[in-house]
mmCIF file of C-alpha atoms in Angstrom:
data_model
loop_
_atom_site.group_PDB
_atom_site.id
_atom_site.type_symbol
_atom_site.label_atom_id
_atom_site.label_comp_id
_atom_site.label_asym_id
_atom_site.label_seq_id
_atom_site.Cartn_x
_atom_site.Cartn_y
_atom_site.Cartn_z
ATOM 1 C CA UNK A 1 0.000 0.000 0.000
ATOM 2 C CA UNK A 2 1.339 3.637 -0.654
ATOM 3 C CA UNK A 3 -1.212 4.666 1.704
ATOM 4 C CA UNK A 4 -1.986 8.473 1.272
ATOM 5 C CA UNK A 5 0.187 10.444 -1.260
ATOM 6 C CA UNK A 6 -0.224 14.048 -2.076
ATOM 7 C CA UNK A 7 1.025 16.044 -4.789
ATOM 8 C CA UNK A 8 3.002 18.244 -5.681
ATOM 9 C CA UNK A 9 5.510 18.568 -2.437
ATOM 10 C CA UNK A 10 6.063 22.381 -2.955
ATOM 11 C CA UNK A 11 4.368 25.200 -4.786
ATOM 12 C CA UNK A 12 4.688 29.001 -5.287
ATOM 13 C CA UNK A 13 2.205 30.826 -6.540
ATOM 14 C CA UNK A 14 1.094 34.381 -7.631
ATOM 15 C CA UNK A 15 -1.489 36.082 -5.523
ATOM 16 C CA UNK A 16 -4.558 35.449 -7.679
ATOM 17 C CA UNK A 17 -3.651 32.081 -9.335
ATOM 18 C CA UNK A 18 -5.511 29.356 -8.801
ATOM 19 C CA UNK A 19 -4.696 25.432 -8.121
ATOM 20 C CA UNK A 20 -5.726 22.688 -7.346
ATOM 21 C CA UNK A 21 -3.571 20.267 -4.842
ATOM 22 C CA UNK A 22 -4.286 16.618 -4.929
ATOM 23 C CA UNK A 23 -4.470 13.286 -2.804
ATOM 24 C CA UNK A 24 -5.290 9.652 -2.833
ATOM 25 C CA UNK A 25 -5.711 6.827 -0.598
ATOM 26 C CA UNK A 26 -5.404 3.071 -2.004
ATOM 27 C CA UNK A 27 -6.862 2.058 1.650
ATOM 28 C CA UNK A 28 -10.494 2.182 0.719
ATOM 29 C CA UNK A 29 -11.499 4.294 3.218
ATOM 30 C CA UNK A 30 -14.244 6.537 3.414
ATOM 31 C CA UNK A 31 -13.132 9.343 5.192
ATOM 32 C CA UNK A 32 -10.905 11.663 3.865
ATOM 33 C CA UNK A 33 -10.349 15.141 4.854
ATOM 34 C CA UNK A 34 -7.835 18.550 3.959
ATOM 35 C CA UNK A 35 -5.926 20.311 7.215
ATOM 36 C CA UNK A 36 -3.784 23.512 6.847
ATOM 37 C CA UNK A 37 -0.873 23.608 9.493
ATOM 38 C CA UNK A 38 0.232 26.944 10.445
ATOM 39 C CA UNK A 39 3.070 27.741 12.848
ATOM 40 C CA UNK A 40 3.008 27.993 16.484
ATOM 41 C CA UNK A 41 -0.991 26.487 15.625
ATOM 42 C CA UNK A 42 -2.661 22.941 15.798
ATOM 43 C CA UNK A 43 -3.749 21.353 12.344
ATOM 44 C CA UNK A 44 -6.515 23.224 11.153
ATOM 45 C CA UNK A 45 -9.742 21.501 9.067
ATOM 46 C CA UNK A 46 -10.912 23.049 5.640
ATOM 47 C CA UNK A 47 -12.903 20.349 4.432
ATOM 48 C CA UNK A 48 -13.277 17.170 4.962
ATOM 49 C CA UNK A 49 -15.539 13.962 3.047
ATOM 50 C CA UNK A 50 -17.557 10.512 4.733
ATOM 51 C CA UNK A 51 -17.436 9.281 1.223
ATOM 52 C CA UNK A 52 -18.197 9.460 -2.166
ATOM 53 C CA UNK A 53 -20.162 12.358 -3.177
ATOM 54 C CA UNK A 54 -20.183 13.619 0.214
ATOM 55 C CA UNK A 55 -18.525 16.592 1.496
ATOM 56 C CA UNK A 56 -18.871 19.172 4.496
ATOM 57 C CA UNK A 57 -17.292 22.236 5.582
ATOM 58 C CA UNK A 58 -14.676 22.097 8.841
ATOM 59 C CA UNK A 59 -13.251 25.174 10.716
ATOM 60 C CA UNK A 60 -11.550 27.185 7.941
ATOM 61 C CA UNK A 61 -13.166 26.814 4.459
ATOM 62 C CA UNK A 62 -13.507 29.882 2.819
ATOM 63 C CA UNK A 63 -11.163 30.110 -0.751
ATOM 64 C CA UNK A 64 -10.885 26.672 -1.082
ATOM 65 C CA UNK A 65 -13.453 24.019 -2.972
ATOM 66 C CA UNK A 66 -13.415 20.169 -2.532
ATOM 67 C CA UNK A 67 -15.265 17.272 -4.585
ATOM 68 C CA UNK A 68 -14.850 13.305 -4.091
ATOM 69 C CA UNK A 69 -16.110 11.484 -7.212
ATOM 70 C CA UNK A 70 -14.274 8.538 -6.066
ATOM 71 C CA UNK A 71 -13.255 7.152 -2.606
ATOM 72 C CA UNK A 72 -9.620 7.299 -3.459
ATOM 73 C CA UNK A 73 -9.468 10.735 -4.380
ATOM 74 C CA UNK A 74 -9.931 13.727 -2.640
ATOM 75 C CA UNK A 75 -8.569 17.008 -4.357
ATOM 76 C CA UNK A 76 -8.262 20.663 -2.534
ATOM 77 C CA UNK A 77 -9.112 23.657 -5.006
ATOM 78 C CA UNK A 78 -7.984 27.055 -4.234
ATOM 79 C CA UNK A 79 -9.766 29.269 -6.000
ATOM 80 C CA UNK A 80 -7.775 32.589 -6.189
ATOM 81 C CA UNK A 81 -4.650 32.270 -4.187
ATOM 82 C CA UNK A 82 -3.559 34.873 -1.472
ATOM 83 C CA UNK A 83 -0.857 35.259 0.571
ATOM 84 C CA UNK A 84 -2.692 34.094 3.836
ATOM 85 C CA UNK A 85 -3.118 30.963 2.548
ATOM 86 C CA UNK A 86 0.265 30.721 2.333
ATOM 87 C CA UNK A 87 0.809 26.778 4.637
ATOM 88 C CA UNK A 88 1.414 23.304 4.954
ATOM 89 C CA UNK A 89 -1.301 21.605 3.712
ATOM 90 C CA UNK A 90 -2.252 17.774 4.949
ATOM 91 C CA UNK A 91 -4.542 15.161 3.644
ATOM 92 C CA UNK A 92 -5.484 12.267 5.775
ATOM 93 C CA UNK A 93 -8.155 9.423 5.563
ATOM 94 C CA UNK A 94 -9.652 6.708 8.116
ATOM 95 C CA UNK A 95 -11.913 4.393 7.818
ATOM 96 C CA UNK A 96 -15.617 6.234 8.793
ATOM 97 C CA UNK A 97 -18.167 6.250 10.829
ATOM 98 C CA UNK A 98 -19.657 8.251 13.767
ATOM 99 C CA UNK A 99 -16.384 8.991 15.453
ATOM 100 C CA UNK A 100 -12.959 9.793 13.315
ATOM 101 C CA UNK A 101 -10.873 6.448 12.867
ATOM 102 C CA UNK A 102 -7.502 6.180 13.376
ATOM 103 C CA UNK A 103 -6.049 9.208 10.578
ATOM 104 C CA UNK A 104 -3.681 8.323 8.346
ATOM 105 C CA UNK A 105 -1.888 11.430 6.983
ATOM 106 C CA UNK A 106 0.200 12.016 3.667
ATOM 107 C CA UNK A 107 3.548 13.776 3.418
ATOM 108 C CA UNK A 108 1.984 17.352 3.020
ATOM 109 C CA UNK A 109 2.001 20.058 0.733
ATOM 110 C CA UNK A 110 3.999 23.085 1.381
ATOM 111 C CA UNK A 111 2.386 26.137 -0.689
ATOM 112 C CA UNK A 112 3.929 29.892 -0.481
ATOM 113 C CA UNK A 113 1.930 32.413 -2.179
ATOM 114 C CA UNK A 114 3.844 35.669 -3.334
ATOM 115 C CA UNK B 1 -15.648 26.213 23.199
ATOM 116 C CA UNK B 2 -13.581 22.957 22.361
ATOM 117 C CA UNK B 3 -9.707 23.326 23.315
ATOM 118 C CA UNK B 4 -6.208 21.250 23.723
ATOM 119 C CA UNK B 5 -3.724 23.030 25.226
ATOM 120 C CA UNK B 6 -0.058 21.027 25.372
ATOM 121 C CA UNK B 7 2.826 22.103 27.121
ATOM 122 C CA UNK B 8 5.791 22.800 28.063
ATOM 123 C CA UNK B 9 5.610 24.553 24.016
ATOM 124 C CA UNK B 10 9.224 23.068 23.639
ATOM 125 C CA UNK B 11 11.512 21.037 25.392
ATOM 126 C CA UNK B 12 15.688 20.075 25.374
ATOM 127 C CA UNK B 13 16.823 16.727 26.700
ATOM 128 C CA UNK B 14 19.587 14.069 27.054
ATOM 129 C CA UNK B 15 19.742 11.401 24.919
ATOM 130 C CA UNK B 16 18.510 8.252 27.084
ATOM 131 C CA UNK B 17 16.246 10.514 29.782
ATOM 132 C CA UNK B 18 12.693 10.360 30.328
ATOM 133 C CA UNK B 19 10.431 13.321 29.546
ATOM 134 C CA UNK B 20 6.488 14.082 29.878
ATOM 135 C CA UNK B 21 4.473 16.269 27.917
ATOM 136 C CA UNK B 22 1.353 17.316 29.005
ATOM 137 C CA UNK B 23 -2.240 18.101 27.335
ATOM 138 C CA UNK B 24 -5.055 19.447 28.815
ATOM 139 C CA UNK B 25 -8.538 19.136 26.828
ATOM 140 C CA UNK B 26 -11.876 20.624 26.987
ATOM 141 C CA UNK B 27 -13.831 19.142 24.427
ATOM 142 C CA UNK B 28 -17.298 17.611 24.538
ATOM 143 C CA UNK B 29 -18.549 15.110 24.652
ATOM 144 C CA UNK B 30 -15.605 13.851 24.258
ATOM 145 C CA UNK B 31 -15.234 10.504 22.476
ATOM 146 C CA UNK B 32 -11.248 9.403 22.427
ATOM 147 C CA UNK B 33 -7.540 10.953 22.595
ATOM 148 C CA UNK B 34 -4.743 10.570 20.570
ATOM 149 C CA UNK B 35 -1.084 11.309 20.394
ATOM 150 C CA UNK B 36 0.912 11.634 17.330
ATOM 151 C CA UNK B 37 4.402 12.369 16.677
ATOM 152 C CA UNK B 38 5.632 14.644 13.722
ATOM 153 C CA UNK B 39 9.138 14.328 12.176
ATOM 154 C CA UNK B 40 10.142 17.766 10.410
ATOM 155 C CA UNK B 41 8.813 17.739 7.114
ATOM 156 C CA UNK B 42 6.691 14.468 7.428
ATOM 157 C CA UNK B 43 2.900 13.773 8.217
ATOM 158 C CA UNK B 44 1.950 13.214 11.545
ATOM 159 C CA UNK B 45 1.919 9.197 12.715
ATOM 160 C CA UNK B 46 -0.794 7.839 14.983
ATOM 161 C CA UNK B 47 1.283 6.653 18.373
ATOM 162 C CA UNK B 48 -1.958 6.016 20.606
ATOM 163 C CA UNK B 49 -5.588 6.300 20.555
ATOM 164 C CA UNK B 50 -7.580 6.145 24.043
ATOM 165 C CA UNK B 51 -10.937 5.973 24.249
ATOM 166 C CA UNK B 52 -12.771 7.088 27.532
ATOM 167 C CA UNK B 53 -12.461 3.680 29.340
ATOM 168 C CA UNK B 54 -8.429 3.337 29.221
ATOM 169 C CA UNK B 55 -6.355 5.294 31.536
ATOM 170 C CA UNK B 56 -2.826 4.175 30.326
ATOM 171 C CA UNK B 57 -1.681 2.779 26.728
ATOM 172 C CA UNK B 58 1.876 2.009 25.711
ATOM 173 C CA UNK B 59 3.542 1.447 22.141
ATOM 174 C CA UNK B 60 7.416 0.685 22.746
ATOM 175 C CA UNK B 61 8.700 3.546 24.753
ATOM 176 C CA UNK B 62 5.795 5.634 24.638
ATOM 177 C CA UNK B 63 3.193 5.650 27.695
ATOM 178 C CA UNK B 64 0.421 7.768 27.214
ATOM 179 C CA UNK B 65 -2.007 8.569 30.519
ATOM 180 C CA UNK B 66 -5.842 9.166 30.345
ATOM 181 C CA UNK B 67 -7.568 11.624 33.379
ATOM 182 C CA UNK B 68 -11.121 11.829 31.671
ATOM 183 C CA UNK B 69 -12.614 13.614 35.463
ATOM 184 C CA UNK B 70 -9.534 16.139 34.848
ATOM 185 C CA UNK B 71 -9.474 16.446 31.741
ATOM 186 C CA UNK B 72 -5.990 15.523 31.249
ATOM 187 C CA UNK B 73 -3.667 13.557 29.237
ATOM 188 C CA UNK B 74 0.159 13.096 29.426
ATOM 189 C CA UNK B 75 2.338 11.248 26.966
ATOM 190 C CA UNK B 76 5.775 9.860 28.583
ATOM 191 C CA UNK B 77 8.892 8.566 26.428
ATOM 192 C CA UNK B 78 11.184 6.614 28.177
ATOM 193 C CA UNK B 79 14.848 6.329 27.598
ATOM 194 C CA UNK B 80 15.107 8.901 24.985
ATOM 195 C CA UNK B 81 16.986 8.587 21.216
ATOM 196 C CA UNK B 82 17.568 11.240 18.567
ATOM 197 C CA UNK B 83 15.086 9.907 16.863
ATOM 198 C CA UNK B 84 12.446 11.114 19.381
ATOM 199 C CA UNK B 85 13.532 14.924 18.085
ATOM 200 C CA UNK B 86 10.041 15.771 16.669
ATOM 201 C CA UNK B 87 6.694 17.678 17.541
ATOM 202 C CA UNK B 88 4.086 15.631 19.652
ATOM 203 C CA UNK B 89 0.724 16.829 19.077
ATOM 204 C CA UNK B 90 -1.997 15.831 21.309
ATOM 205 C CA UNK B 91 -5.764 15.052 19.648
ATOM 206 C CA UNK B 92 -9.353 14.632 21.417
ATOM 207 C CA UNK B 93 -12.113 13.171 19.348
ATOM 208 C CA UNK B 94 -15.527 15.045 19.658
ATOM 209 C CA UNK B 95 -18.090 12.252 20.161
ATOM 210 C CA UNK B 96 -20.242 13.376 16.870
ATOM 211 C CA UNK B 97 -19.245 15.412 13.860
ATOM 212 C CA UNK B 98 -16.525 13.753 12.377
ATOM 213 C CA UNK B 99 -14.784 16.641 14.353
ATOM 214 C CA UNK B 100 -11.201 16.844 15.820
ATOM 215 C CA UNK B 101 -9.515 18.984 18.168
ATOM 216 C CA UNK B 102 -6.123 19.333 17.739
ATOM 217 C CA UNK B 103 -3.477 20.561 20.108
ATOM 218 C CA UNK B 104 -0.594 23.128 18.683
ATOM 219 C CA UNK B 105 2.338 20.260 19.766
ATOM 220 C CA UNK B 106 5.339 19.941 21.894
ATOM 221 C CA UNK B 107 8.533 20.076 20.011
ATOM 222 C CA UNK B 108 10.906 18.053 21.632
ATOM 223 C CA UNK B 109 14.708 17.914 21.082
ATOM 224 C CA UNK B 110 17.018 14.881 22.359
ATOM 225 C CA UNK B 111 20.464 15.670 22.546
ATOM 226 C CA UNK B 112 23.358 13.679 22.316
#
C-alpha cells in the first residue's frame, strides 16, 4: 500500500492564481479530509468527506473548494490564491463512521503564495 | 468552546532521559484521545488512541495517561533517542461530527 500520497511537495504561486492540490488513498477508506498547518498552531480543518459524493465544511473553508467522485481521491481547489493561505497543507483518511478512525496522513504540501 | 492546550511549548533533553508532555482538553462530549508524533517535514503518525475507558496505553517507549474527570492527558517517552527529536501533538475526538480537536504540539529535542 502507498497509503496516502499528495502532490506536488512544494508550490509558489502568484497572488490570484488558482490550483488545485491533490491526494489519494489506495486504503479504501471513506473518510478523507484537507488540514492547513500553520506555525506555532494545531492542524486546522478546511474540508473534509464521509465518502463518495459527500462533502462538508470544517473550521476554515472559505477560498478553497473540494469534490470526491471517487473514494480514493480527494482534491483541494484554491480558487484565487492569497498570501494568507500561504501553509502546509495535509490530507489524511480513516476508515468512517460516527467517530474519526484512526487518521492516516500524507507527506503534506507546502504552498507559499507571493 | 472545544480546546487542547499542550505544554511545556518546547523542550531540550539528554539522549537516554525520560520526559512528559502534558495536554489538557476541553472538548465535549468527548469521544477518544490521541497522540501523534511529527518528524520535520513528514505527516503526523498515529502513536496512541484512548478511548474514555483506558487510563494508560503504551507502544514501545511511549506511555500515554488518560484523566477523563480532569481532563488531562500526558504522553511519557522513556529512555530517549535522537530519533524522538520531533513535535508531539496531542488530539481529542468530539463524540459526533466527524470533528477533531487538535493541540498546537510539543517540540521536543534529544540531545546527544
Amino acid at each position: 500500500n502507498a497509503g496516502v500520497t499528495q502532490t506536488p511537495k512544494f508550490q509558489v504561486l502568484k497572488t490570484g492564481q488558482s490550483m488545485t492540490l491533490q491526494c489519494a488513498q489506495d486504503m479504501n477508506h471513506e473518510y478523507m479530509s484537507w488540514y492547513r498547518q500553520d506555525p506555532g498552531m494545531g492542524l486546522r480543518l478546511i474540508h473534509y468527506s464521509v465518502g463518495a459524493g459527500i462533502t462538508d465544511q470544517g473550521e476554515v473553508p472559505n477560498g478553497y473548494n473540494v469534490s470526491r467522485s471517487t473514494t480514493e481521491d480527494f482534491p483541494l481547489r484554491l480558487l484565487s490564491a492569497a498570501p494568507s493561505q500561504t501553509s502546509v497543507y495535509f490530507c489524511a483518511s480513516s476508515y468512517s463512521g460516527s467517530r474519526v478512525g484512526e487518521q492516516y496522513f500524507g507527506p503534506g504540501t507546502r504552498l507559499t503564495v507571493t | 468552546k472545544n480546546q487542547v492546550e499542550q505544554s511545556p511549548q518546547s523542550l531540550i533533553i539528554l539522549e537516554g532521559k525520560n520526559c512528559t508532555l502534558q495536554c489538557n482538553y476541553t472538548v465535549s462530549p468527548f469521544s477518544n484521545l490521541r497522540w501523534y508524533k511529527q518528524d520535520t517535514g513528514r505527516g503526523p503518525v498515529s502513536l496512541t488512541i484512548m478511548t474514555f475507558s483506558e487510563n494508560t496505553k503504551s507502544n514501545g517507549r511511549y506511555t500515554a495517561t488518560l484523566d477523563a474527570d480532569t481532563k488531562q492527558s500526558s504522553l511519557h517517552i522513556t529512555a530517549s533517542q535522537l530519533s524522538d527529536s520531533a513535535s508531539y501533538i496531542c488530539v481529542v475526538s468530539v463524540e459526533y461530527g466527524n470533528k477533531l480537536v487538535f493541540g498546537a504540539g510539543t517540540i521536543l529535542r534529544v540531545k546527544s
